[in-house]
Amino acid sequence: MTRGQPADCGGLFLRKQVLASAFHIPESLLTQLDKVSGFDKVAFLAAHEAPAVTSVRLHPLKGAAAPQGSEPVPWCTSGYYLPSRPVFTLDPIFHAGAYYVQEASSMFPEYLLRYLVDKWDGLRVLDLCAAPGGKSTLVAALLGENSLLVANEVIRSRAAILEENIARWGYANTWVSSNDPRDFGALHGYFDIIIVDAPCSGSGLFRKDPAALEEWSENNVTLCSQRQQRILADVWPALKEGGLMLYATCSYSPQEDEEIADWLADTFEAGAAAVPVPNDWGIVVSHSPRHGLPCYRFFPDKVKGEGFFITALRKTGEPAAFRYPKSKALRTAGLREQVRPLLMDREQVVVPVADGHYAMIHPAHEADLNLFQSQLFLRRTGLPLGKPAGGEWLPAHELALSVDKSPEIPSIEVSREEALGFLRKEEIALAPRPRGWYLVVCEGIALGWLKSLGNRYNNYLPKHWRIRMGG
Ligand code: SAM
């Protein structure tokens, strides 16, 4: 700014420049948004000239400290904004599940749920569109161990990424399925909470992912809105009367947001589940046009985060206990003794899964497993434990990352450098130790398994978990 020029003039000049350079935000989207309460076009366009913010959510049990120079995310107890974006791939404790990299606005479901849910025990929760796992890991951290979270992703390749992230997070009560939404329709009144973080036109991610701009069109918004209705109609029967539906998108279009909330209330027996939000958080509380359902909008000029939309609805009617079909016994009592030294001393049952492998589940979930075996394609059941092989127990990688493993398992603390070597699946030179299995631990958090052969070690990191980046 030229010396002596009034500050306001400088501001106006900047605003004009921003408007001129932000031509890439589609005009038709801006026209739609002009009708949304709280939308400020100039500030919104200016925010798209600024870089996206980076935030992480700490694992509540793995013990990582708040990152240096970070600031808390107001609506999430374990969320932190980072001062800059590090190379996460080169941080060993990222691979150990010490934190999840999640865009801050998307952490808001924690606040909604903390307000709307009065007990965390005995719940059945479905995260229907779950990959890569942001909402699932957020919810898993809230639930009691006898609650069950099904993290589902219909697209197989994305389900693999989801499974990895769920394994890193390490909760035995988070199972992974890969089913079409309509496959849940038969589980009438089963879930207490369903989260539909729907596939959408993605305008809320323009700043973070400019490629989303190229895919955006009014026609695509309409197609997404129709698909969102199909997904919700398919899964709605699975929600218990009195249960909660959280519906979210990363789109700004009312057609995918408030109008879907209205469509739900038009089509099903659903009412508002309102939550008061502090004004100074910058979240815009809008209302659906016909039913006045409260909705929460995140604009990047008002919050430190990307574009996001969420609403909570309660299915009306009297809650009834779900009636499980008659089930057969699944537990394998003998193996429970064999794996006892690997697990914390808690209520657990060991059940067979595919290919001679076993998993640990909470006893409260045996009937659920029986039910799902005939209804769903489960990719992960409980906590994978591994399998017996050659007179010993071959431990699953997931067990190393689990919060249920025994603190008595022998471990080897390694430097960050050595940890990266382990994660590249290199042989790492360590002092000899007696033969047997060891957890590789970095900054107090387990990364995987090494087997000592006396004079050298075998690295048991699964091949597909290997990092390929140099450091
Ligand atoms: N909830 C995730 C999180 O927090 O990390 C993000 C979910 S993303 C917005 C939407 C997901 O829906 C994608 O993983 C996508 O593969 C999935 N999806 C795409 N088409 C679908 C469909 N027809 N039914 C259900 N899910 C679908």
Short mmCIF file of C-alpha atoms and ligand atoms in Angstrom, two decimals, residues 57 100-102 106 109 127-138 152-159 162 165 179-182 195-200 205 227-228 230-232 234 248-250 308, ligand 1:
data_model
loop_
_atom_site.label_atom_id
_atom_site.label_comp_id
_atom_site.label_asym_id
_atom_site.label_seq_id
_atom_site.Cartn_x
_atom_site.Cartn_y
_atom_site.Cartn_z
CA ARG A 57 -6.86 -35.19 15.52
CA TYR A 100 -5.36 -38.78 12.06
CA VAL A 101 -4.95 -35.99 9.51
CA GLN A 102 -8.42 -34.52 9.23
CA SER A 106 -15.14 -32.39 9.42
CA PRO A 109 -19.65 -34.41 14.29
CA ASP A 127 -20.73 -44.96 9.18
CA LEU A 128 -22.16 -45.76 5.76
CA CYS A 129 -19.80 -43.84 3.45
CA ALA A 130 -16.70 -44.21 5.56
CA ALA A 131 -13.51 -44.16 3.44
CA PRO A 132 -10.88 -42.98 4.13
CA GLY A 133 -12.03 -43.10 7.76
CA GLY A 134 -12.14 -39.56 9.17
CA LYS A 135 -15.62 -39.76 10.72
CA SER A 136 -15.17 -43.40 11.76
CA THR A 137 -11.99 -42.73 13.72
CA LEU A 138 -13.64 -39.66 15.26
CA ASN A 152 -18.63 -49.27 5.56
CA GLU A 153 -17.32 -48.33 2.14
CA VAL A 154 -18.94 -49.62 -1.03
CA ILE A 155 -16.00 -48.96 -3.37
CA ARG A 156 -13.58 -51.83 -2.87
CA SER A 157 -10.33 -49.92 -3.52
CA ARG A 158 -11.37 -47.23 -1.05
CA ALA A 159 -12.46 -49.89 1.45
CA LEU A 162 -10.41 -47.44 5.16
CA ASN A 165 -6.81 -46.41 8.75
CA ASN A 179 -21.53 -53.17 1.09
CA ASP A 180 -23.97 -51.25 -0.99
CA PRO A 181 -26.28 -49.06 1.16
CA ARG A 182 -29.25 -51.24 0.18
CA ILE A 195 -23.75 -41.33 9.63
CA VAL A 196 -24.13 -40.62 5.93
CA ASP A 197 -21.18 -38.49 4.82
CA ALA A 198 -22.46 -38.61 1.29
CA PRO A 199 -20.59 -38.57 -2.03
CA CYS A 200 -21.23 -35.05 -3.34
CA LEU A 205 -13.01 -28.78 -1.24
CA ARG A 227 -27.85 -40.30 -5.48
CA GLN A 228 -27.95 -38.87 -1.93
CA ARG A 230 -31.21 -43.09 -3.04
CA ILE A 231 -28.51 -43.77 -0.44
CA LEU A 232 -30.63 -42.34 2.39
CA ASP A 234 -31.82 -47.46 1.16
CA ALA A 248 -23.13 -34.47 5.86
CA THR A 249 -21.57 -33.30 2.59
CA CYS A 250 -18.62 -31.20 1.52
CA PHE A 308 -18.69 -28.58 5.09
N1 SAM B 1 -16.71 -40.21 5.67
C1 SAM B 1 -15.43 -40.15 5.01
C2 SAM B 1 -14.42 -39.54 5.94
O1 SAM B 1 -14.79 -38.81 6.87
O2 SAM B 1 -13.21 -39.82 5.77
C3 SAM B 1 -15.52 -39.42 3.68
C4 SAM B 1 -16.59 -39.99 2.79
S1 SAM B 1 -16.65 -39.33 1.17
C5 SAM B 1 -17.32 -37.76 1.43
C6 SAM B 1 -17.97 -40.24 0.47
C7 SAM B 1 -17.74 -41.71 0.31
O3 SAM B 1 -18.90 -42.29 -0.27
C8 SAM B 1 -16.58 -42.07 -0.60
O4 SAM B 1 -15.67 -42.90 0.08
C9 SAM B 1 -17.22 -42.81 -1.76
O5 SAM B 1 -16.44 -43.86 -2.25
C10 SAM B 1 -18.51 -43.34 -1.15
N2 SAM B 1 -19.57 -43.60 -2.15
C11 SAM B 1 -19.56 -43.35 -3.48
N3 SAM B 1 -20.70 -43.75 -4.06
C12 SAM B 1 -21.45 -44.29 -3.08
C13 SAM B 1 -22.73 -44.89 -3.05
N4 SAM B 1 -23.48 -45.01 -4.15
N5 SAM B 1 -23.19 -45.34 -1.88
C14 SAM B 1 -22.46 -45.22 -0.75
N6 SAM B 1 -21.24 -44.64 -0.72
C15 SAM B 1 -20.74 -44.19 -1.87
#
